[in-house]
Amino acid sequence: MADQLHIDWTACRGRGVCSELIPELLDLDEWGYPLPRAGLDVPRELAPHARRAVAQCPRLALSLQTVATS
Ligand code: SF4
């Protein structure tokens, strides 16, 4: 099992708080929307930062999902 970030694009307004909190995972595109750097899998060591980004997203557009790994 692994954590994966999920971005609800219908809710996201591109304020970029998430990319400030987990720059290792998210960059910003030219309009300020989060851009995954290399997929949305969350390495174990970044899980606390990812949970903080989820909690601080002002649009509740960011969530963590647990996915099965093969
Ligand atoms: S913090 Fe939330 S609303 Fe802001 S860019 Fe990230 S996902 Fe979108």
PDB file of N, CA, C and O and ligand atoms in Angstrom:
ATOM      1  N   MET A   1       0.846  -1.182   0.000  1.00  0.00           N
ATOM      2  CA  MET A   1       0.000   0.000   0.000  1.00  0.00           C
ATOM      3  C   MET A   1       0.887   1.241   0.000  1.00  0.00           C
ATOM      4  O   MET A   1       1.935   1.258   0.617  1.00  0.00           O
ATOM      5  N   ALA A   2       0.435   2.277  -0.731  1.00  0.00           N
ATOM      6  CA  ALA A   2       1.199   3.517  -0.798  1.00  0.00           C
ATOM      7  C   ALA A   2       0.233   4.690  -0.878  1.00  0.00           C
ATOM      8  O   ALA A   2      -0.911   4.534  -1.314  1.00  0.00           O
ATOM      9  N   ASP A   3       0.703   5.831  -0.419  1.00  0.00           N
ATOM     10  CA  ASP A   3      -0.112   7.042  -0.498  1.00  0.00           C
ATOM     11  C   ASP A   3       0.118   7.729  -1.836  1.00  0.00           C
ATOM     12  O   ASP A   3       1.234   7.768  -2.359  1.00  0.00           O
ATOM     13  N   GLN A   4      -0.959   8.259  -2.363  1.00  0.00           N
ATOM     14  CA  GLN A   4      -0.888   8.981  -3.626  1.00  0.00           C
ATOM     15  C   GLN A   4      -1.689  10.276  -3.471  1.00  0.00           C
ATOM     16  O   GLN A   4      -2.774  10.272  -2.892  1.00  0.00           O
ATOM     17  N   LEU A   5      -1.142  11.359  -3.998  1.00  0.00           N
ATOM     18  CA  LEU A   5      -1.878  12.626  -3.978  1.00  0.00           C
ATOM     19  C   LEU A   5      -2.950  12.607  -5.053  1.00  0.00           C
ATOM     20  O   LEU A   5      -2.745  12.069  -6.143  1.00  0.00           O
ATOM     21  N   HIS A   6      -4.072  13.202  -4.731  1.00  0.00           N
ATOM     22  CA  HIS A   6      -5.132  13.364  -5.727  1.00  0.00           C
ATOM     23  C   HIS A   6      -5.506  14.839  -5.754  1.00  0.00           C
ATOM     24  O   HIS A   6      -5.711  15.458  -4.709  1.00  0.00           O
ATOM     25  N   ILE A   7      -5.569  15.402  -6.950  1.00  0.00           N
ATOM     26  CA  ILE A   7      -5.956  16.810  -7.097  1.00  0.00           C
ATOM     27  C   ILE A   7      -7.307  16.874  -7.786  1.00  0.00           C
ATOM     28  O   ILE A   7      -7.482  16.329  -8.878  1.00  0.00           O
ATOM     29  N   ASP A   8      -8.259  17.492  -7.127  1.00  0.00           N
ATOM     30  CA  ASP A   8      -9.582  17.710  -7.715  1.00  0.00           C
ATOM     31  C   ASP A   8      -9.498  18.991  -8.552  1.00  0.00           C
ATOM     32  O   ASP A   8      -9.553  20.095  -8.032  1.00  0.00           O
ATOM     33  N   TRP A   9      -9.368  18.809  -9.850  1.00  0.00           N
ATOM     34  CA  TRP A   9      -9.133  19.968 -10.724  1.00  0.00           C
ATOM     35  C   TRP A   9     -10.351  20.878 -10.814  1.00  0.00           C
ATOM     36  O   TRP A   9     -10.229  22.048 -11.161  1.00  0.00           O
ATOM     37  N   THR A  10     -11.517  20.362 -10.496  1.00  0.00           N
ATOM     38  CA  THR A  10     -12.707  21.223 -10.537  1.00  0.00           C
ATOM     39  C   THR A  10     -12.744  22.162  -9.334  1.00  0.00           C
ATOM     40  O   THR A  10     -13.393  23.200  -9.383  1.00  0.00           O
ATOM     41  N   ALA A  11     -12.046  21.784  -8.257  1.00  0.00           N
ATOM     42  CA  ALA A  11     -12.037  22.609  -7.047  1.00  0.00           C
ATOM     43  C   ALA A  11     -10.795  23.487  -6.946  1.00  0.00           C
ATOM     44  O   ALA A  11     -10.844  24.579  -6.378  1.00  0.00           O
ATOM     45  N   CYS A  12      -9.675  23.022  -7.496  1.00  0.00           N
ATOM     46  CA  CYS A  12      -8.410  23.753  -7.387  1.00  0.00           C
ATOM     47  C   CYS A  12      -8.515  25.113  -8.060  1.00  0.00           C
ATOM     48  O   CYS A  12      -9.051  25.247  -9.150  1.00  0.00           O
ATOM     49  N   ARG A  13      -7.997  26.134  -7.362  1.00  0.00           N
ATOM     50  CA  ARG A  13      -7.987  27.484  -7.919  1.00  0.00           C
ATOM     51  C   ARG A  13      -6.577  28.009  -8.148  1.00  0.00           C
ATOM     52  O   ARG A  13      -6.369  29.193  -8.392  1.00  0.00           O
ATOM     53  N   GLY A  14      -5.608  27.101  -8.013  1.00  0.00           N
ATOM     54  CA  GLY A  14      -4.250  27.460  -8.405  1.00  0.00           C
ATOM     55  C   GLY A  14      -3.585  28.508  -7.547  1.00  0.00           C
ATOM     56  O   GLY A  14      -2.873  29.361  -8.068  1.00  0.00           O
ATOM     57  N   ARG A  15      -3.786  28.418  -6.236  1.00  0.00           N
ATOM     58  CA  ARG A  15      -3.097  29.366  -5.349  1.00  0.00           C
ATOM     59  C   ARG A  15      -1.679  28.919  -5.012  1.00  0.00           C
ATOM     60  O   ARG A  15      -0.892  29.710  -4.509  1.00  0.00           O
ATOM     61  N   GLY A  16      -1.413  27.641  -5.203  1.00  0.00           N
ATOM     62  CA  GLY A  16      -0.040  27.174  -5.062  1.00  0.00           C
ATOM     63  C   GLY A  16       0.450  26.882  -3.657  1.00  0.00           C
ATOM     64  O   GLY A  16       1.636  26.650  -3.465  1.00  0.00           O
ATOM     65  N   VAL A  17      -0.452  26.888  -2.672  1.00  0.00           N
ATOM     66  CA  VAL A  17      -0.028  26.558  -1.309  1.00  0.00           C
ATOM     67  C   VAL A  17       0.614  25.171  -1.281  1.00  0.00           C
ATOM     68  O   VAL A  17       1.638  24.952  -0.634  1.00  0.00           O
ATOM     69  N   CYS A  18       0.024  24.233  -2.001  1.00  0.00           N
ATOM     70  CA  CYS A  18       0.513  22.854  -1.989  1.00  0.00           C
ATOM     71  C   CYS A  18       1.955  22.775  -2.496  1.00  0.00           C
ATOM     72  O   CYS A  18       2.774  22.064  -1.917  1.00  0.00           O
ATOM     73  N   SER A  19       2.262  23.496  -3.531  1.00  0.00           N
ATOM     74  CA  SER A  19       3.617  23.400  -4.076  1.00  0.00           C
ATOM     75  C   SER A  19       4.642  24.038  -3.150  1.00  0.00           C
ATOM     76  O   SER A  19       5.814  23.695  -3.194  1.00  0.00           O
ATOM     77  N   GLU A  20       4.191  24.955  -2.302  1.00  0.00           N
ATOM     78  CA  GLU A  20       5.111  25.539  -1.318  1.00  0.00           C
ATOM     79  C   GLU A  20       5.398  24.547  -0.202  1.00  0.00           C
ATOM     80  O   GLU A  20       6.490  24.548   0.368  1.00  0.00           O
ATOM     81  N   LEU A  21       4.413  23.698   0.117  1.00  0.00           N
ATOM     82  CA  LEU A  21       4.570  22.770   1.228  1.00  0.00           C
ATOM     83  C   LEU A  21       5.224  21.460   0.806  1.00  0.00           C
ATOM     84  O   LEU A  21       5.858  20.801   1.629  1.00  0.00           O
ATOM     85  N   ILE A  22       5.056  21.063  -0.437  1.00  0.00           N
ATOM     86  CA  ILE A  22       5.708  19.829  -0.921  1.00  0.00           C
ATOM     87  C   ILE A  22       6.340  20.089  -2.304  1.00  0.00           C
ATOM     88  O   ILE A  22       5.942  19.503  -3.307  1.00  0.00           O
ATOM     89  N   PRO A  23       7.354  20.976  -2.305  1.00  0.00           N
ATOM     90  CA  PRO A  23       8.015  21.293  -3.580  1.00  0.00           C
ATOM     91  C   PRO A  23       8.713  20.094  -4.191  1.00  0.00           C
ATOM     92  O   PRO A  23       8.977  20.077  -5.388  1.00  0.00           O
ATOM     93  N   GLU A  24       8.996  19.067  -3.353  1.00  0.00           N
ATOM     94  CA  GLU A  24       9.627  17.859  -3.898  1.00  0.00           C
ATOM     95  C   GLU A  24       8.675  17.119  -4.835  1.00  0.00           C
ATOM     96  O   GLU A  24       9.105  16.382  -5.717  1.00  0.00           O
ATOM     97  N   LEU A  25       7.356  17.304  -4.621  1.00  0.00           N
ATOM     98  CA  LEU A  25       6.357  16.581  -5.412  1.00  0.00           C
ATOM     99  C   LEU A  25       5.649  17.457  -6.433  1.00  0.00           C
ATOM    100  O   LEU A  25       5.231  16.976  -7.484  1.00  0.00           O
ATOM    101  N   LEU A  26       5.477  18.731  -6.101  1.00  0.00           N
ATOM    102  CA  LEU A  26       4.667  19.590  -6.966  1.00  0.00           C
ATOM    103  C   LEU A  26       5.401  20.854  -7.367  1.00  0.00           C
ATOM    104  O   LEU A  26       5.984  21.547  -6.532  1.00  0.00           O
ATOM    105  N   ASP A  27       5.340  21.143  -8.632  1.00  0.00           N
ATOM    106  CA  ASP A  27       5.801  22.425  -9.167  1.00  0.00           C
ATOM    107  C   ASP A  27       4.536  23.208  -9.517  1.00  0.00           C
ATOM    108  O   ASP A  27       3.424  22.738  -9.283  1.00  0.00           O
ATOM    109  N   LEU A  28       4.678  24.389 -10.065  1.00  0.00           N
ATOM    110  CA  LEU A  28       3.516  25.144 -10.530  1.00  0.00           C
ATOM    111  C   LEU A  28       3.624  25.348 -12.030  1.00  0.00           C
ATOM    112  O   LEU A  28       4.709  25.604 -12.548  1.00  0.00           O
ATOM    113  N   ASP A  29       2.477  25.277 -12.713  1.00  0.00           N
ATOM    114  CA  ASP A  29       2.526  25.600 -14.132  1.00  0.00           C
ATOM    115  C   ASP A  29       2.453  27.123 -14.290  1.00  0.00           C
ATOM    116  O   ASP A  29       2.424  27.867 -13.298  1.00  0.00           O
ATOM    117  N   GLU A  30       2.432  27.577 -15.503  1.00  0.00           N
ATOM    118  CA  GLU A  30       2.508  29.034 -15.728  1.00  0.00           C
ATOM    119  C   GLU A  30       1.282  29.792 -15.231  1.00  0.00           C
ATOM    120  O   GLU A  30       1.315  31.016 -15.095  1.00  0.00           O
ATOM    121  N   TRP A  31       0.191  29.069 -14.938  1.00  0.00           N
ATOM    122  CA  TRP A  31      -1.011  29.716 -14.413  1.00  0.00           C
ATOM    123  C   TRP A  31      -1.134  29.557 -12.898  1.00  0.00           C
ATOM    124  O   TRP A  31      -2.117  29.961 -12.311  1.00  0.00           O
ATOM    125  N   GLY A  32      -0.163  28.897 -12.281  1.00  0.00           N
ATOM    126  CA  GLY A  32      -0.173  28.711 -10.830  1.00  0.00           C
ATOM    127  C   GLY A  32      -0.843  27.450 -10.361  1.00  0.00           C
ATOM    128  O   GLY A  32      -1.068  27.279  -9.161  1.00  0.00           O
ATOM    129  N   TYR A  33      -1.143  26.550 -11.279  1.00  0.00           N
ATOM    130  CA  TYR A  33      -1.748  25.272 -10.892  1.00  0.00           C
ATOM    131  C   TYR A  33      -0.659  24.242 -10.623  1.00  0.00           C
ATOM    132  O   TYR A  33       0.400  24.272 -11.262  1.00  0.00           O
ATOM    133  N   PRO A  34      -0.925  23.350  -9.670  1.00  0.00           N
ATOM    134  CA  PRO A  34       0.108  22.364  -9.321  1.00  0.00           C
ATOM    135  C   PRO A  34       0.407  21.401 -10.463  1.00  0.00           C
ATOM    136  O   PRO A  34      -0.504  20.949 -11.161  1.00  0.00           O
ATOM    137  N   LEU A  35       1.676  21.146 -10.595  1.00  0.00           N
ATOM    138  CA  LEU A  35       2.164  20.283 -11.668  1.00  0.00           C
ATOM    139  C   LEU A  35       3.021  19.195 -11.029  1.00  0.00           C
ATOM    140  O   LEU A  35       4.066  19.506 -10.451  1.00  0.00           O
ATOM    141  N   PRO A  36       2.569  17.947 -11.068  1.00  0.00           N
ATOM    142  CA  PRO A  36       3.381  16.873 -10.468  1.00  0.00           C
ATOM    143  C   PRO A  36       4.758  16.811 -11.118  1.00  0.00           C
ATOM    144  O   PRO A  36       4.883  16.867 -12.337  1.00  0.00           O
ATOM    145  N   ARG A  37       5.784  16.688 -10.279  1.00  0.00           N
ATOM    146  CA  ARG A  37       7.146  16.622 -10.810  1.00  0.00           C
ATOM    147  C   ARG A  37       7.434  15.255 -11.428  1.00  0.00           C
ATOM    148  O   ARG A  37       8.074  15.168 -12.462  1.00  0.00           O
ATOM    149  N   ALA A  38       6.972  14.202 -10.754  1.00  0.00           N
ATOM    150  CA  ALA A  38       7.239  12.854 -11.272  1.00  0.00           C
ATOM    151  C   ALA A  38       6.179  11.901 -10.736  1.00  0.00           C
ATOM    152  O   ALA A  38       6.470  11.027  -9.928  1.00  0.00           O
ATOM    153  N   GLY A  39       4.950  12.087 -11.138  1.00  0.00           N
ATOM    154  CA  GLY A  39       3.882  11.243 -10.610  1.00  0.00           C
ATOM    155  C   GLY A  39       3.385  11.775  -9.284  1.00  0.00           C
ATOM    156  O   GLY A  39       3.913  12.759  -8.753  1.00  0.00           O
ATOM    157  N   LEU A  40       2.384  11.120  -8.730  1.00  0.00           N
ATOM    158  CA  LEU A  40       1.761  11.609  -7.506  1.00  0.00           C
ATOM    159  C   LEU A  40       1.950  10.656  -6.326  1.00  0.00           C
ATOM    160  O   LEU A  40       1.306  10.820  -5.292  1.00  0.00           O
ATOM    161  N   ASP A  41       2.829   9.654  -6.500  1.00  0.00           N
ATOM    162  CA  ASP A  41       3.139   8.786  -5.365  1.00  0.00           C
ATOM    163  C   ASP A  41       3.876   9.594  -4.303  1.00  0.00           C
ATOM    164  O   ASP A  41       4.750  10.406  -4.623  1.00  0.00           O
ATOM    165  N   VAL A  42       3.514   9.373  -3.057  1.00  0.00           N
ATOM    166  CA  VAL A  42       4.114  10.112  -1.952  1.00  0.00           C
ATOM    167  C   VAL A  42       5.115   9.212  -1.222  1.00  0.00           C
ATOM    168  O   VAL A  42       4.719   8.237  -0.582  1.00  0.00           O
ATOM    169  N   PRO A  43       6.400   9.521  -1.328  1.00  0.00           N
ATOM    170  CA  PRO A  43       7.389   8.737  -0.587  1.00  0.00           C
ATOM    171  C   PRO A  43       7.109   8.838   0.917  1.00  0.00           C
ATOM    172  O   PRO A  43       6.642   9.875   1.398  1.00  0.00           O
ATOM    173  N   ARG A  44       7.401   7.752   1.626  1.00  0.00           N
ATOM    174  CA  ARG A  44       7.109   7.692   3.060  1.00  0.00           C
ATOM    175  C   ARG A  44       7.647   8.917   3.814  1.00  0.00           C
ATOM    176  O   ARG A  44       6.975   9.474   4.677  1.00  0.00           O
ATOM    177  N   GLU A  45       8.856   9.350   3.472  1.00  0.00           N
ATOM    178  CA  GLU A  45       9.468  10.453   4.217  1.00  0.00           C
ATOM    179  C   GLU A  45       8.763  11.788   3.970  1.00  0.00           C
ATOM    180  O   GLU A  45       8.932  12.729   4.733  1.00  0.00           O
ATOM    181  N   LEU A  46       7.985  11.873   2.885  1.00  0.00           N
ATOM    182  CA  LEU A  46       7.268  13.123   2.597  1.00  0.00           C
ATOM    183  C   LEU A  46       5.808  13.081   3.041  1.00  0.00           C
ATOM    184  O   LEU A  46       5.084  14.065   2.901  1.00  0.00           O
ATOM    185  N   ALA A  47       5.382  11.951   3.602  1.00  0.00           N
ATOM    186  CA  ALA A  47       3.974  11.799   3.981  1.00  0.00           C
ATOM    187  C   ALA A  47       3.507  12.881   4.957  1.00  0.00           C
ATOM    188  O   ALA A  47       2.418  13.442   4.776  1.00  0.00           O
ATOM    189  N   PRO A  48       4.290  13.226   5.996  1.00  0.00           N
ATOM    190  CA  PRO A  48       3.826  14.283   6.904  1.00  0.00           C
ATOM    191  C   PRO A  48       3.625  15.621   6.187  1.00  0.00           C
ATOM    192  O   PRO A  48       2.667  16.351   6.458  1.00  0.00           O
ATOM    193  N   HIS A  49       4.511  15.941   5.252  1.00  0.00           N
ATOM    194  CA  HIS A  49       4.387  17.199   4.502  1.00  0.00           C
ATOM    195  C   HIS A  49       3.164  17.150   3.579  1.00  0.00           C
ATOM    196  O   HIS A  49       2.466  18.150   3.411  1.00  0.00           O
ATOM    197  N   ALA A  50       2.933  15.989   2.988  1.00  0.00           N
ATOM    198  CA  ALA A  50       1.775  15.842   2.110  1.00  0.00           C
ATOM    199  C   ALA A  50       0.475  15.994   2.904  1.00  0.00           C
ATOM    200  O   ALA A  50      -0.473  16.646   2.445  1.00  0.00           O
ATOM    201  N   ARG A  51       0.437  15.403   4.105  1.00  0.00           N
ATOM    202  CA  ARG A  51      -0.770  15.538   4.939  1.00  0.00           C
ATOM    203  C   ARG A  51      -0.991  17.000   5.324  1.00  0.00           C
ATOM    204  O   ARG A  51      -2.123  17.483   5.373  1.00  0.00           O
ATOM    205  N   ARG A  52       0.090  17.725   5.569  1.00  0.00           N
ATOM    206  CA  ARG A  52      -0.025  19.148   5.910  1.00  0.00           C
ATOM    207  C   ARG A  52      -0.557  19.932   4.713  1.00  0.00           C
ATOM    208  O   ARG A  52      -1.403  20.822   4.858  1.00  0.00           O
ATOM    209  N   ALA A  53      -0.079  19.613   3.524  1.00  0.00           N
ATOM    210  CA  ALA A  53      -0.571  20.295   2.322  1.00  0.00           C
ATOM    211  C   ALA A  53      -2.057  20.020   2.111  1.00  0.00           C
ATOM    212  O   ALA A  53      -2.823  20.931   1.765  1.00  0.00           O
ATOM    213  N   VAL A  54      -2.467  18.789   2.347  1.00  0.00           N
ATOM    214  CA  VAL A  54      -3.891  18.438   2.217  1.00  0.00           C
ATOM    215  C   VAL A  54      -4.714  19.260   3.204  1.00  0.00           C
ATOM    216  O   VAL A  54      -5.758  19.830   2.856  1.00  0.00           O
ATOM    217  N   ALA A  55      -4.231  19.347   4.435  1.00  0.00           N
ATOM    218  CA  ALA A  55      -4.979  20.064   5.477  1.00  0.00           C
ATOM    219  C   ALA A  55      -5.061  21.556   5.190  1.00  0.00           C
ATOM    220  O   ALA A  55      -6.024  22.217   5.600  1.00  0.00           O
ATOM    221  N   GLN A  56      -4.057  22.100   4.495  1.00  0.00           N
ATOM    222  CA  GLN A  56      -4.021  23.552   4.293  1.00  0.00           C
ATOM    223  C   GLN A  56      -4.536  24.002   2.933  1.00  0.00           C
ATOM    224  O   GLN A  56      -4.588  25.206   2.673  1.00  0.00           O
ATOM    225  N   CYS A  57      -4.917  23.084   2.092  1.00  0.00           N
ATOM    226  CA  CYS A  57      -5.476  23.499   0.797  1.00  0.00           C
ATOM    227  C   CYS A  57      -6.767  24.278   1.044  1.00  0.00           C
ATOM    228  O   CYS A  57      -7.720  23.736   1.607  1.00  0.00           O
ATOM    229  N   PRO A  58      -6.815  25.521   0.634  1.00  0.00           N
ATOM    230  CA  PRO A  58      -7.987  26.358   0.936  1.00  0.00           C
ATOM    231  C   PRO A  58      -9.246  25.937   0.183  1.00  0.00           C
ATOM    232  O   PRO A  58     -10.342  26.361   0.534  1.00  0.00           O
ATOM    233  N   ARG A  59      -9.101  25.118  -0.830  1.00  0.00           N
ATOM    234  CA  ARG A  59     -10.251  24.690  -1.637  1.00  0.00           C
ATOM    235  C   ARG A  59     -10.625  23.230  -1.397  1.00  0.00           C
ATOM    236  O   ARG A  59     -11.476  22.693  -2.100  1.00  0.00           O
ATOM    237  N   LEU A  60      -9.965  22.578  -0.449  1.00  0.00           N
ATOM    238  CA  LEU A  60     -10.185  21.146  -0.193  1.00  0.00           C
ATOM    239  C   LEU A  60     -10.039  20.341  -1.491  1.00  0.00           C
ATOM    240  O   LEU A  60     -10.748  19.361  -1.714  1.00  0.00           O
ATOM    241  N   ALA A  61      -9.118  20.794  -2.315  1.00  0.00           N
ATOM    242  CA  ALA A  61      -8.932  20.166  -3.622  1.00  0.00           C
ATOM    243  C   ALA A  61      -7.878  19.067  -3.595  1.00  0.00           C
ATOM    244  O   ALA A  61      -7.718  18.340  -4.565  1.00  0.00           O
ATOM    245  N   LEU A  62      -7.178  18.978  -2.493  1.00  0.00           N
ATOM    246  CA  LEU A  62      -6.066  18.040  -2.405  1.00  0.00           C
ATOM    247  C   LEU A  62      -6.438  16.944  -1.412  1.00  0.00           C
ATOM    248  O   LEU A  62      -6.950  17.219  -0.323  1.00  0.00           O
ATOM    249  N   SER A  63      -6.167  15.705  -1.786  1.00  0.00           N
ATOM    250  CA  SER A  63      -6.427  14.598  -0.861  1.00  0.00           C
ATOM    251  C   SER A  63      -5.351  13.541  -1.038  1.00  0.00           C
ATOM    252  O   SER A  63      -4.610  13.534  -2.029  1.00  0.00           O
ATOM    253  N   LEU A  64      -5.275  12.675  -0.044  1.00  0.00           N
ATOM    254  CA  LEU A  64      -4.365  11.533  -0.100  1.00  0.00           C
ATOM    255  C   LEU A  64      -5.187  10.275  -0.228  1.00  0.00           C
ATOM    256  O   LEU A  64      -6.177  10.096   0.499  1.00  0.00           O
ATOM    257  N   GLN A  65      -4.810   9.419  -1.145  1.00  0.00           N
ATOM    258  CA  GLN A  65      -5.511   8.159  -1.319  1.00  0.00           C
ATOM    259  C   GLN A  65      -4.508   7.032  -1.139  1.00  0.00           C
ATOM    260  O   GLN A  65      -3.369   7.134  -1.603  1.00  0.00           O
ATOM    261  N   THR A  66      -4.948   5.999  -0.483  1.00  0.00           N
ATOM    262  CA  THR A  66      -4.096   4.828  -0.313  1.00  0.00           C
ATOM    263  C   THR A  66      -4.379   3.866  -1.452  1.00  0.00           C
ATOM    264  O   THR A  66      -5.529   3.501  -1.702  1.00  0.00           O
ATOM    265  N   VAL A  67      -3.333   3.518  -2.172  1.00  0.00           N
ATOM    266  CA  VAL A  67      -3.499   2.634  -3.330  1.00  0.00           C
ATOM    267  C   VAL A  67      -2.683   1.370  -3.128  1.00  0.00           C
ATOM    268  O   VAL A  67      -1.664   1.366  -2.439  1.00  0.00           O
ATOM    269  N   ALA A  68      -3.166   0.306  -3.714  1.00  0.00           N
ATOM    270  CA  ALA A  68      -2.441  -0.960  -3.633  1.00  0.00           C
ATOM    271  C   ALA A  68      -1.223  -0.910  -4.543  1.00  0.00           C
ATOM    272  O   ALA A  68      -1.274  -0.329  -5.630  1.00  0.00           O
ATOM    273  N   THR A  69      -0.130  -1.468  -4.077  1.00  0.00           N
ATOM    274  CA  THR A  69       1.061  -1.548  -4.918  1.00  0.00           C
ATOM    275  C   THR A  69       1.273  -2.999  -5.320  1.00  0.00           C
ATOM    276  O   THR A  69       0.908  -3.911  -4.592  1.00  0.00           O
ATOM    277  N   SER A  70       1.844  -3.180  -6.471  1.00  0.00           N
ATOM    278  CA  SER A  70       2.040  -4.560  -6.944  1.00  0.00           C
ATOM    279  C   SER A  70       3.386  -5.085  -6.528  1.00  0.00           C
ATOM    280  O   SER A  70       4.259  -4.410  -6.129  1.00  0.00           O
TER     281      SER A  70
HETATM  282  S1  SF4 B   1      -3.387  24.369  -2.446  1.00  0.00           S
HETATM  283 FE1  SF4 B   1      -5.269  23.439  -3.264  1.00  0.00          FE
HETATM  284  S2  SF4 B   1      -6.296  25.083  -4.413  1.00  0.00           S
HETATM  285 FE2  SF4 B   1      -4.165  25.694  -4.088  1.00  0.00          FE
HETATM  286  S3  SF4 B   1      -3.090  25.024  -5.930  1.00  0.00           S
HETATM  287 FE3  SF4 B   1      -2.877  23.380  -4.410  1.00  0.00          FE
HETATM  288  S4  SF4 B   1      -4.600  21.983  -4.823  1.00  0.00           S
HETATM  289 FE4  SF4 B   1      -5.046  23.924  -5.860  1.00  0.00          FE
END
